[in-house]
Coordinates of C-alpha atoms in Angstrom, one line a residue:
Chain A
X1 CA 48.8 82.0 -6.0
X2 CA 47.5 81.8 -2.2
X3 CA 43.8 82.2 -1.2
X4 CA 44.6 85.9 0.2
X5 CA 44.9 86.9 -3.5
X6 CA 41.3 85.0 -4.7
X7 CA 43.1 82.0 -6.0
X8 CA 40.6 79.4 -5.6
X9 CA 42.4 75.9 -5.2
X10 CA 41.3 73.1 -6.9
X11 CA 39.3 70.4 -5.4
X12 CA 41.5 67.3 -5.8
X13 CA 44.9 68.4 -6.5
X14 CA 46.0 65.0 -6.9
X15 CA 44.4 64.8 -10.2
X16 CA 45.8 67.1 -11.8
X17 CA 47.4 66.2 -15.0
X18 CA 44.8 62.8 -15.0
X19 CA 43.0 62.1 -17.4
X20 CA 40.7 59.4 -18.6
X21 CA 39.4 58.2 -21.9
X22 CA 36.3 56.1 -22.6
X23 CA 35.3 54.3 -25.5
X24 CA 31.6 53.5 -26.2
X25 CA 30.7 51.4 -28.5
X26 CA 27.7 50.0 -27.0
X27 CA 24.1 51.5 -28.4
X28 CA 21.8 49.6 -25.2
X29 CA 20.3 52.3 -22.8
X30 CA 21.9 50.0 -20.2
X31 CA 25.7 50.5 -21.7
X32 CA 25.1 54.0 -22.4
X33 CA 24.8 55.1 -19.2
X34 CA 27.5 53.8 -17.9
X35 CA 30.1 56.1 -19.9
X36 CA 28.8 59.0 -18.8
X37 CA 28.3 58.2 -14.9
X38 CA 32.0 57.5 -15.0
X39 CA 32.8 60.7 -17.8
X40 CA 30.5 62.5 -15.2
X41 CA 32.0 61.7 -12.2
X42 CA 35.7 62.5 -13.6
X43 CA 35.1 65.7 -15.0
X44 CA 33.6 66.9 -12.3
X45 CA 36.5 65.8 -9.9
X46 CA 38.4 68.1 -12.5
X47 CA 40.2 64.8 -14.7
X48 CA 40.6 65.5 -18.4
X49 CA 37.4 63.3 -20.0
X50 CA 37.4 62.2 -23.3
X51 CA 34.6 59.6 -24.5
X52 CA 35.0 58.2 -27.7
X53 CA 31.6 56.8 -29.7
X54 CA 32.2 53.9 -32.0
X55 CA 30.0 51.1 -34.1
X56 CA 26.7 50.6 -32.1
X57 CA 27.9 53.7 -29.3
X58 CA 27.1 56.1 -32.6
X59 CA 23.3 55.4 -31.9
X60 CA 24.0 57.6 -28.5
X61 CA 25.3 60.1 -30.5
X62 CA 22.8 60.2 -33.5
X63 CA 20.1 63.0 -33.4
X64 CA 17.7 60.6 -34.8
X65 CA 18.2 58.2 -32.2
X66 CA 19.6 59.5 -29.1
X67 CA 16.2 59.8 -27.7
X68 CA 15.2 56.4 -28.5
X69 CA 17.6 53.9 -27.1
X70 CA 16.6 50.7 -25.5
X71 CA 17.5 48.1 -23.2
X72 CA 16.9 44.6 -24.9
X73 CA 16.1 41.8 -22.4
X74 CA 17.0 39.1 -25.4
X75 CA 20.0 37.5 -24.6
X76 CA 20.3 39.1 -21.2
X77 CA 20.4 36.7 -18.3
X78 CA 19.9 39.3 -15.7
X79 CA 16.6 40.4 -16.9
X80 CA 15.2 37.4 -15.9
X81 CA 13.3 36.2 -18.2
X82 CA 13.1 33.4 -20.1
X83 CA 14.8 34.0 -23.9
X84 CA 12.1 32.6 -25.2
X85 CA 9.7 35.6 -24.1
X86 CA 12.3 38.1 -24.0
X87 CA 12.1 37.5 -28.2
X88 CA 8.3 38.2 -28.3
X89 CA 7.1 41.4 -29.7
X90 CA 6.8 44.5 -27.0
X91 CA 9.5 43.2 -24.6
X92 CA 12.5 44.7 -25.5
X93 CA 9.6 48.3 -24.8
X94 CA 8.7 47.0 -21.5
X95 CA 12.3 46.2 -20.5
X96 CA 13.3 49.7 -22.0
X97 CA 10.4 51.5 -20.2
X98 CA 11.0 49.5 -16.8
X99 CA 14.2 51.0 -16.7
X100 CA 13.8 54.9 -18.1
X101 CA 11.2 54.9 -14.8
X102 CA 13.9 53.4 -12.4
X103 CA 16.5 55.7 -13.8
X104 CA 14.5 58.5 -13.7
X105 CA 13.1 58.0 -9.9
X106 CA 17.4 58.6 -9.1
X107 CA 17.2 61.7 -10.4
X108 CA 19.3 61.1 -13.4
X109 CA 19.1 63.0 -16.5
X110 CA 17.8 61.5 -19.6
X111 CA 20.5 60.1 -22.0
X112 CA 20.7 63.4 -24.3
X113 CA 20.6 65.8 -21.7
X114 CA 23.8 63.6 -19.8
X115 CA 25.4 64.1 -22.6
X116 CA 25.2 67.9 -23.0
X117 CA 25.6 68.3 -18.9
X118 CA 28.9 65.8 -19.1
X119 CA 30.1 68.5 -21.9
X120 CA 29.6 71.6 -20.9
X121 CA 31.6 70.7 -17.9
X122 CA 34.2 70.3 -20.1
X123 CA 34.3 66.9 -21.6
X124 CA 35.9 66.0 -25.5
X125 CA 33.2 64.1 -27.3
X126 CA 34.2 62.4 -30.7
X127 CA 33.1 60.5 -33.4
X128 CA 34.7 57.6 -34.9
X129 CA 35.5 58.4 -38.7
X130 CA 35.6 54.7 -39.3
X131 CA 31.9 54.4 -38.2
X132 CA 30.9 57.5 -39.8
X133 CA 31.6 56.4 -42.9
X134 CA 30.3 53.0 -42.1
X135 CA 26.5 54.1 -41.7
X136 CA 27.1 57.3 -44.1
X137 CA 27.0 59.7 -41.4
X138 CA 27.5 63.3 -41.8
X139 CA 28.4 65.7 -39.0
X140 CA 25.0 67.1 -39.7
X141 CA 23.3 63.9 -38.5
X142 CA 25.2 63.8 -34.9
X143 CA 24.3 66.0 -32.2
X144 CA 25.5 69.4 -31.5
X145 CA 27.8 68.4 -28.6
X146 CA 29.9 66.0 -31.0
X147 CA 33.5 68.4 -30.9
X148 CA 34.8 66.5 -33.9
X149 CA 35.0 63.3 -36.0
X150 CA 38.2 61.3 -35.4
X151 CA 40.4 58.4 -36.7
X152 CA 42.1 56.0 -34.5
X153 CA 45.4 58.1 -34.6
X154 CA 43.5 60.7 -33.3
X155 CA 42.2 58.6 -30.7
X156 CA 45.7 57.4 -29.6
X157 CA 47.2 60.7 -29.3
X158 CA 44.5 62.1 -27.7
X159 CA 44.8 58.8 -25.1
X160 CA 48.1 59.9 -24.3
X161 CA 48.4 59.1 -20.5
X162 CA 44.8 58.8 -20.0
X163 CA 43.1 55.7 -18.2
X164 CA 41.0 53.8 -20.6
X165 CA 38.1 52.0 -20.4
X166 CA 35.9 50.4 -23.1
X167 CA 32.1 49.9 -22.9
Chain B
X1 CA 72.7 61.2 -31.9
X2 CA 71.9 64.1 -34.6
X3 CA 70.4 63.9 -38.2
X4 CA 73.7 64.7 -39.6
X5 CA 74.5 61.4 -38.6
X6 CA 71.9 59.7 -39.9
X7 CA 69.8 59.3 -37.4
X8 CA 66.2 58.7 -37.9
X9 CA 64.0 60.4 -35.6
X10 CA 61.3 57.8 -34.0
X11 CA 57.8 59.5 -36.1
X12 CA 56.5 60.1 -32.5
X13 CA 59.2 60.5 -29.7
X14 CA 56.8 61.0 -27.2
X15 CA 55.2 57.1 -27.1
X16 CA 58.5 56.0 -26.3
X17 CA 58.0 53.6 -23.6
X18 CA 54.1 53.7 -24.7
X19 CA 52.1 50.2 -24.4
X20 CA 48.9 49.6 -24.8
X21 CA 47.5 45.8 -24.5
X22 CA 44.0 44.9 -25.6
X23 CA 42.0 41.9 -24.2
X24 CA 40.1 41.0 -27.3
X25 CA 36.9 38.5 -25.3
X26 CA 33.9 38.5 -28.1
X27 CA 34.0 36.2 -31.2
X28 CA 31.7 38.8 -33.2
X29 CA 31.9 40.6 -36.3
X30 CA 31.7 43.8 -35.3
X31 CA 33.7 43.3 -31.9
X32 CA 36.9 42.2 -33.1
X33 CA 37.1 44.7 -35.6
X34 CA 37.3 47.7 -32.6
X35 CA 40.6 45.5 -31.2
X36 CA 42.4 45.6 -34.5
X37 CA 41.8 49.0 -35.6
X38 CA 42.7 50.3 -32.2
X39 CA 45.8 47.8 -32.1
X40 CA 47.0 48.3 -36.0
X41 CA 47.1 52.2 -35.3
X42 CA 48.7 51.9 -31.8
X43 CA 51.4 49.9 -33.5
X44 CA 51.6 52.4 -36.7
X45 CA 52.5 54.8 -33.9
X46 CA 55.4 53.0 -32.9
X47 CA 53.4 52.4 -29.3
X48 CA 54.3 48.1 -27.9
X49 CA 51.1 46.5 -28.7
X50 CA 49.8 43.4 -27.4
X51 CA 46.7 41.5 -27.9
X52 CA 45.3 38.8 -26.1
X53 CA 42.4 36.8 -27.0
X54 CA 40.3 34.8 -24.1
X55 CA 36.5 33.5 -23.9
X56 CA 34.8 34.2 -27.5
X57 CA 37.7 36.1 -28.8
X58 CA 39.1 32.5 -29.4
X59 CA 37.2 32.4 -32.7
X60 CA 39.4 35.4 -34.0
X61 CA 42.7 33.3 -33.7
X62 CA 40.9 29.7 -34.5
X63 CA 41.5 28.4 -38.2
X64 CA 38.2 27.1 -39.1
X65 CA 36.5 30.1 -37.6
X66 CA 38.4 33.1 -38.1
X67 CA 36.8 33.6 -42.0
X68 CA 33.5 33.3 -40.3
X69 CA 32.9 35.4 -37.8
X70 CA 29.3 36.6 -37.5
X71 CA 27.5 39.6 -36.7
X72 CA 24.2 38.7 -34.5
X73 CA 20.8 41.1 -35.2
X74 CA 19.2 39.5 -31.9
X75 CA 19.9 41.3 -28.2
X76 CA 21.5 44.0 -30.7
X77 CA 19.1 47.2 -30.8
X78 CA 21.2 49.2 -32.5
X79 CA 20.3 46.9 -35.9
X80 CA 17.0 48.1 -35.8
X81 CA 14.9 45.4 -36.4
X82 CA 12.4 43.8 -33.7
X83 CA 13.8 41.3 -31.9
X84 CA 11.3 38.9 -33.1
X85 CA 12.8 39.2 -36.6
X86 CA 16.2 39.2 -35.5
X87 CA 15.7 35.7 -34.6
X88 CA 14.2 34.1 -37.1
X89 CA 16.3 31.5 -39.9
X90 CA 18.8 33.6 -42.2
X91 CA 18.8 37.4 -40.1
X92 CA 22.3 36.7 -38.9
X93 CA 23.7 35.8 -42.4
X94 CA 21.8 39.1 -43.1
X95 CA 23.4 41.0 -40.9
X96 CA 26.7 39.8 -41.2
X97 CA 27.0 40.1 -44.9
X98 CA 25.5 43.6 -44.8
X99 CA 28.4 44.8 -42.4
X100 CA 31.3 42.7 -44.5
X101 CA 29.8 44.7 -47.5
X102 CA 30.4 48.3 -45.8
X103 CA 33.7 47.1 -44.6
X104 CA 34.3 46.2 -47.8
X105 CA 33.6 49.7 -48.8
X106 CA 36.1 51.4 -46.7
X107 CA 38.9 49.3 -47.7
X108 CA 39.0 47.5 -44.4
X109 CA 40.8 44.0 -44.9
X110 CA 39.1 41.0 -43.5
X111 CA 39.7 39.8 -40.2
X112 CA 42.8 37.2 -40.6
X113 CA 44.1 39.5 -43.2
X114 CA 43.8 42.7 -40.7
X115 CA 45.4 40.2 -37.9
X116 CA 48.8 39.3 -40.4
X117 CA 49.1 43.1 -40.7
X118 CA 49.1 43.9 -37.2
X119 CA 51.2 40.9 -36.2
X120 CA 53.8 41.9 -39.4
X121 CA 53.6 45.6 -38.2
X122 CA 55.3 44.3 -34.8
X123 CA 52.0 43.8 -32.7
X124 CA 52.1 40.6 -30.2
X125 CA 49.3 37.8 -30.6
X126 CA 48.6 35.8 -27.2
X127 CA 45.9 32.8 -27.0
X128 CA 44.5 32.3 -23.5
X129 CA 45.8 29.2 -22.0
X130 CA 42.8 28.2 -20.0
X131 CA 40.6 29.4 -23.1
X132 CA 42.6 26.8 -24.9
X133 CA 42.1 24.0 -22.4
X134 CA 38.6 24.9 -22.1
X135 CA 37.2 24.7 -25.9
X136 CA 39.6 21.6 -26.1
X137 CA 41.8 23.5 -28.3
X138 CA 45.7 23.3 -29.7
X139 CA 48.1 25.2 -30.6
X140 CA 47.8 23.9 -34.2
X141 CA 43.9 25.1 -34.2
X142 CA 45.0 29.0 -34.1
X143 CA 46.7 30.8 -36.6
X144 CA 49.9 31.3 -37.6
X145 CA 50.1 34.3 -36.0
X146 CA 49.5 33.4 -32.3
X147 CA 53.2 33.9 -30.7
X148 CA 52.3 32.1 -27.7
X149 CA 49.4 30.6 -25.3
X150 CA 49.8 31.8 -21.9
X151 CA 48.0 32.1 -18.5
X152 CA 46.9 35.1 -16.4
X153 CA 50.1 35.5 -14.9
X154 CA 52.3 36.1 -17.8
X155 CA 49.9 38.3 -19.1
X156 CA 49.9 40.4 -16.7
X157 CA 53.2 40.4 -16.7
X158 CA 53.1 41.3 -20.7
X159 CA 50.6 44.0 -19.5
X160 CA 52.6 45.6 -16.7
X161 CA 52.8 49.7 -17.4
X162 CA 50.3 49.3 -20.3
X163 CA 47.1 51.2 -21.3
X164 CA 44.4 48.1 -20.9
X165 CA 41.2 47.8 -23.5
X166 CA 38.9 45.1 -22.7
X167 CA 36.6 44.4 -25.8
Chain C
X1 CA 64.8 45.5 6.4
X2 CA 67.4 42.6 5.3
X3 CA 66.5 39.0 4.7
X4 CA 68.5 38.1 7.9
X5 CA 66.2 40.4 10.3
X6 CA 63.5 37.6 8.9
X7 CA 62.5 40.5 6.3
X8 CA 60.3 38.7 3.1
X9 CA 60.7 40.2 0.2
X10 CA 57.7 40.5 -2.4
X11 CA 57.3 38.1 -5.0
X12 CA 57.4 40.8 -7.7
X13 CA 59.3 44.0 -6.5
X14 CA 58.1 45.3 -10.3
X15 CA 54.4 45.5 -9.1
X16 CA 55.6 47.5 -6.1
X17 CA 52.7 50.7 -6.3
X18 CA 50.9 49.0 -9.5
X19 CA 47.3 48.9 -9.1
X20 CA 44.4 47.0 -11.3
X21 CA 40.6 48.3 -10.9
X22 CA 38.2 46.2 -12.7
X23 CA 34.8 47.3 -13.6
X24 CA 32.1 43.9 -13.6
X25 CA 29.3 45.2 -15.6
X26 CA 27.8 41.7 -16.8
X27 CA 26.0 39.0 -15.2
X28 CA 26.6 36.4 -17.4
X29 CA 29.0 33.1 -16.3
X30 CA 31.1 33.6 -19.2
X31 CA 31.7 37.9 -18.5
X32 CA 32.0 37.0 -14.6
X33 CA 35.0 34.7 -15.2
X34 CA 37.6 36.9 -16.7
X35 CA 37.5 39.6 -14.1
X36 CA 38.2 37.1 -11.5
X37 CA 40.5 35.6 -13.3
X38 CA 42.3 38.6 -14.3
X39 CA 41.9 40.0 -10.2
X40 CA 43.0 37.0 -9.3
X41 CA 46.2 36.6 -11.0
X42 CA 47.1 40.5 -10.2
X43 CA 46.4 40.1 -6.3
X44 CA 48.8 37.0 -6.3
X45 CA 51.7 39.0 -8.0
X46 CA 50.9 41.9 -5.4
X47 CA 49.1 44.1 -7.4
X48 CA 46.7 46.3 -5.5
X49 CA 43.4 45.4 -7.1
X50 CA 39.7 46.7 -7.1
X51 CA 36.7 44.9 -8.5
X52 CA 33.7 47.3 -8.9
X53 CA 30.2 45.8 -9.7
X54 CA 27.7 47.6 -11.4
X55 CA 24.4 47.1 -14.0
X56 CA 24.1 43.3 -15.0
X57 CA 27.2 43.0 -12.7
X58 CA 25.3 43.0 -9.5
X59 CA 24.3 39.8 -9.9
X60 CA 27.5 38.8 -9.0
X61 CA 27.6 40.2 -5.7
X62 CA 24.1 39.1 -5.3
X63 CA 23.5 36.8 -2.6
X64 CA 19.9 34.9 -4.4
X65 CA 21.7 35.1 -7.8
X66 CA 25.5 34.7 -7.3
X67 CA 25.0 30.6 -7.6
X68 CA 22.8 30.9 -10.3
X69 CA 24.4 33.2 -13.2
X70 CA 24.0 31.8 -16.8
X71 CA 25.2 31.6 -20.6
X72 CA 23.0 32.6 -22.7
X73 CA 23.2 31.3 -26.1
X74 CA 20.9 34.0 -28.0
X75 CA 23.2 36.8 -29.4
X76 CA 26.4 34.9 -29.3
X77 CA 27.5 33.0 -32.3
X78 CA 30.5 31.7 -30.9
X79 CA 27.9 29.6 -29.1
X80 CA 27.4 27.9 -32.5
X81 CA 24.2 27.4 -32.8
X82 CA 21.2 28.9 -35.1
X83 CA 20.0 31.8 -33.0
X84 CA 16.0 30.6 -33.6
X85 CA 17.2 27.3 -31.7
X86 CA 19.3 29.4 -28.6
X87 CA 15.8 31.0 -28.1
X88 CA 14.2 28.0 -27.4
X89 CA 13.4 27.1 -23.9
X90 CA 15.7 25.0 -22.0
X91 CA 18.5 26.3 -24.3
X92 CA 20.2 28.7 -21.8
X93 CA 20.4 25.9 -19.3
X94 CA 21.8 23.6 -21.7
X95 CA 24.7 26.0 -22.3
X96 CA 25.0 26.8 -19.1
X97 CA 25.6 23.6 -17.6
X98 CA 28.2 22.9 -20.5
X99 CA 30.0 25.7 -19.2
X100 CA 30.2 24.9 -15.9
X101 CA 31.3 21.3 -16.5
X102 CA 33.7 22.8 -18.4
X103 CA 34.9 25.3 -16.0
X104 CA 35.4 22.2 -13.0
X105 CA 37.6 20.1 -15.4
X106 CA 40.2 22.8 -15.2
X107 CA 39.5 22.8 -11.7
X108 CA 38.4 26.8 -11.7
X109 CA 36.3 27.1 -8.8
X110 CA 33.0 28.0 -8.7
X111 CA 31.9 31.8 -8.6
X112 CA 31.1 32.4 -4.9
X113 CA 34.1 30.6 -4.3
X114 CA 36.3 32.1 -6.3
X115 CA 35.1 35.7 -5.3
X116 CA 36.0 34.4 -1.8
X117 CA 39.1 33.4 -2.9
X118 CA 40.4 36.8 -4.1
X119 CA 38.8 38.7 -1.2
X120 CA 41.1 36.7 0.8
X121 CA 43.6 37.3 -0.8
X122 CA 43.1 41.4 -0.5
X123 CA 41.4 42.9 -3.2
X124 CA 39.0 44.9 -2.9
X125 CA 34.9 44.1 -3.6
X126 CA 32.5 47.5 -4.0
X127 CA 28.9 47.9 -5.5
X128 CA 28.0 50.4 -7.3
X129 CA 25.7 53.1 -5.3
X130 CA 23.0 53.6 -8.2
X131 CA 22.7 50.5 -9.0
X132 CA 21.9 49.3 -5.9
X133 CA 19.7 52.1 -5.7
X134 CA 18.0 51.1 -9.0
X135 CA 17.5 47.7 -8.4
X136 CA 16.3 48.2 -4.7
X137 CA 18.8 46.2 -3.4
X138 CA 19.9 46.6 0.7
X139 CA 23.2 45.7 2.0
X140 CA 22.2 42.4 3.2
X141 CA 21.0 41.6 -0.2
X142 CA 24.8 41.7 -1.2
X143 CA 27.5 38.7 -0.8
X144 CA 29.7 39.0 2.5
X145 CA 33.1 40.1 0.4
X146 CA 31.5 43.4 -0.7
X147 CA 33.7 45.8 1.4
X148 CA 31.5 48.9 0.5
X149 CA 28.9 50.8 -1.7
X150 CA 30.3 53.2 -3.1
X151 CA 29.5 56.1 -6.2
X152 CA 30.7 56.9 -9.2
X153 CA 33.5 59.4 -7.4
X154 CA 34.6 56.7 -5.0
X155 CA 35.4 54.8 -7.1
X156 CA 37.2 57.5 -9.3
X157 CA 39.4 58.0 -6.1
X158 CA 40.0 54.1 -5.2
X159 CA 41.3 54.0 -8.9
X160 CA 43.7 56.8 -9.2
X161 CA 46.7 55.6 -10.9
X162 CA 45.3 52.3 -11.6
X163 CA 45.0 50.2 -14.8
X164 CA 41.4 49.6 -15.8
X165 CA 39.2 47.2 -17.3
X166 CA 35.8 47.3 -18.1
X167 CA 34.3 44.1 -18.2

């Protein structure tokens, strides 16, 4: 237990025994991201991460769609733009495409490859049962890094303690 | 104190002192189902639940609205129609009754049904007092399961050592 | 330390250590309220309390767009009307200044001056790093009340221990 012996300390100490669960239930490029910045960000500082995916958040982690997930500039002030055009055909691609470019120029991983970066470093990933059923899921159709499908009890005990945040 | 007394172990002793309270701010479909599932199992548990509804969550605890709540296709990728479509006549009806049909499925009760279970089960029910004033609202427009309208003081009061969820 | 030394003791000797970090991802009028609202309330019981902005959020902090933010009535039913008619032009507008009227009869003040308000009164204001980044934005761009620019760990630190909402 001291450094002469090759223990390596911990980086924040102060965490230990934190831990933070996020829900994401949000499909939008846009509301995506944010879960795993913050998922990211805690497991690296050495927090216990859990993300939850539920109702539209299972299009993040659906192999069919996780690569295809867009920002939609309909019924988004801050895209500035009237609603009115933002409801034409090909805006909701422009929008998406405006920001894949801005996210990629920070260097940030695309959505799928977030996801397997934000697990390997140790994060729990789950899928709702609830929403599962819902769009007749099977495991088969989620992506690898899904660790298992879970009900709301499971949730809660799993939330012990933990910070929560829902997207 | 033992069993040989009688005494009934609590089904989880370790959420003793547990709370969680859930800020319940969209009047949609699909988002105030999240707050009820989340809040019926918390309270299953035996963790204090609170819920407190404020801005569009007003509709969930309104009399003339609560049994029509609406899912909404447009600024909603993960429905998977263009947005164009999404906002023509008759897609949100669509939508909606599409969802209300799976929910159906999974024997999930409808929304003022789900809200008297929660609220029986032991859950607290709070309206937003400046929500109220706002939308011109009394207390004889929310359900009968609304314990009490109050301002951003007592809820944070209500609140205080709690696991918070904002939906 | 005793009253007779002149000592003032805190309104609420409860909150003593409680801390509220709230994450402002939306720039809409009706998602910027509640997180004021809610900092505002905690700061006055002497909570410790953090407001992050990040995403859609920014406008907030935003010095061109701060005065500006909207409702928009596409994709929100509670708004009431058909969706095809919240997509028309002028629609947004109409809402919006409905809203705001709204929001003056209860005598809420406006959002600059209500961000100024609970700055004053010590909470804390931070943008998000990234999304700054992303949307080119310079310090100068933001508000005067943003304290700092901080990342995703920053903010991680700022809210150990802290309730958390995710607006």
């Amino acid at each position: 237990m001291t450094t002469s012996e090759g223990f390596i300390a911990p980086k924040f100490d102060d965490d230990a025994g934190r831990k933070l669960a996020i829900i994401c239930s949000k499909g939008t490029l846009d509301m995506a991201y944010p879960g795993l910045i913050i998922g990211n960000g805690a497991v690296q500082e050495g927090i216990e991460t859990h993300l939850f995916f539920t109702f539209w958040g299972m299009d993040i982690i659906t192999k069919v769609k996780v690569d295809h997930l867009k920002v939609v500039p309909v019924g988004n002030p801050a895209m500035h733009m009237p609603q009115f055009v933002g409801g034409l055909p090909g805006m909701t691609d422009l929008a998406t495409n405006m920001m894949k470019k801005e996210i990629e120029k920070l260097d940030m991983p695309p959505i799928h490859e977030f996801i397997e970066m934000v697990h390997d470093a140790g994060a729990g990933l789950y899928a709702c049962r609830m929403s599962v059923d819902m769009m007749h899921l099977k495991k088969e159709d989620l992506i690898d890094e899904v660790d298992d499908i879970v009900g709301a009890m499971e949730f809660l005990e799993k939330a012990e303690g933990a910070q929560l945040l829902f997207i």
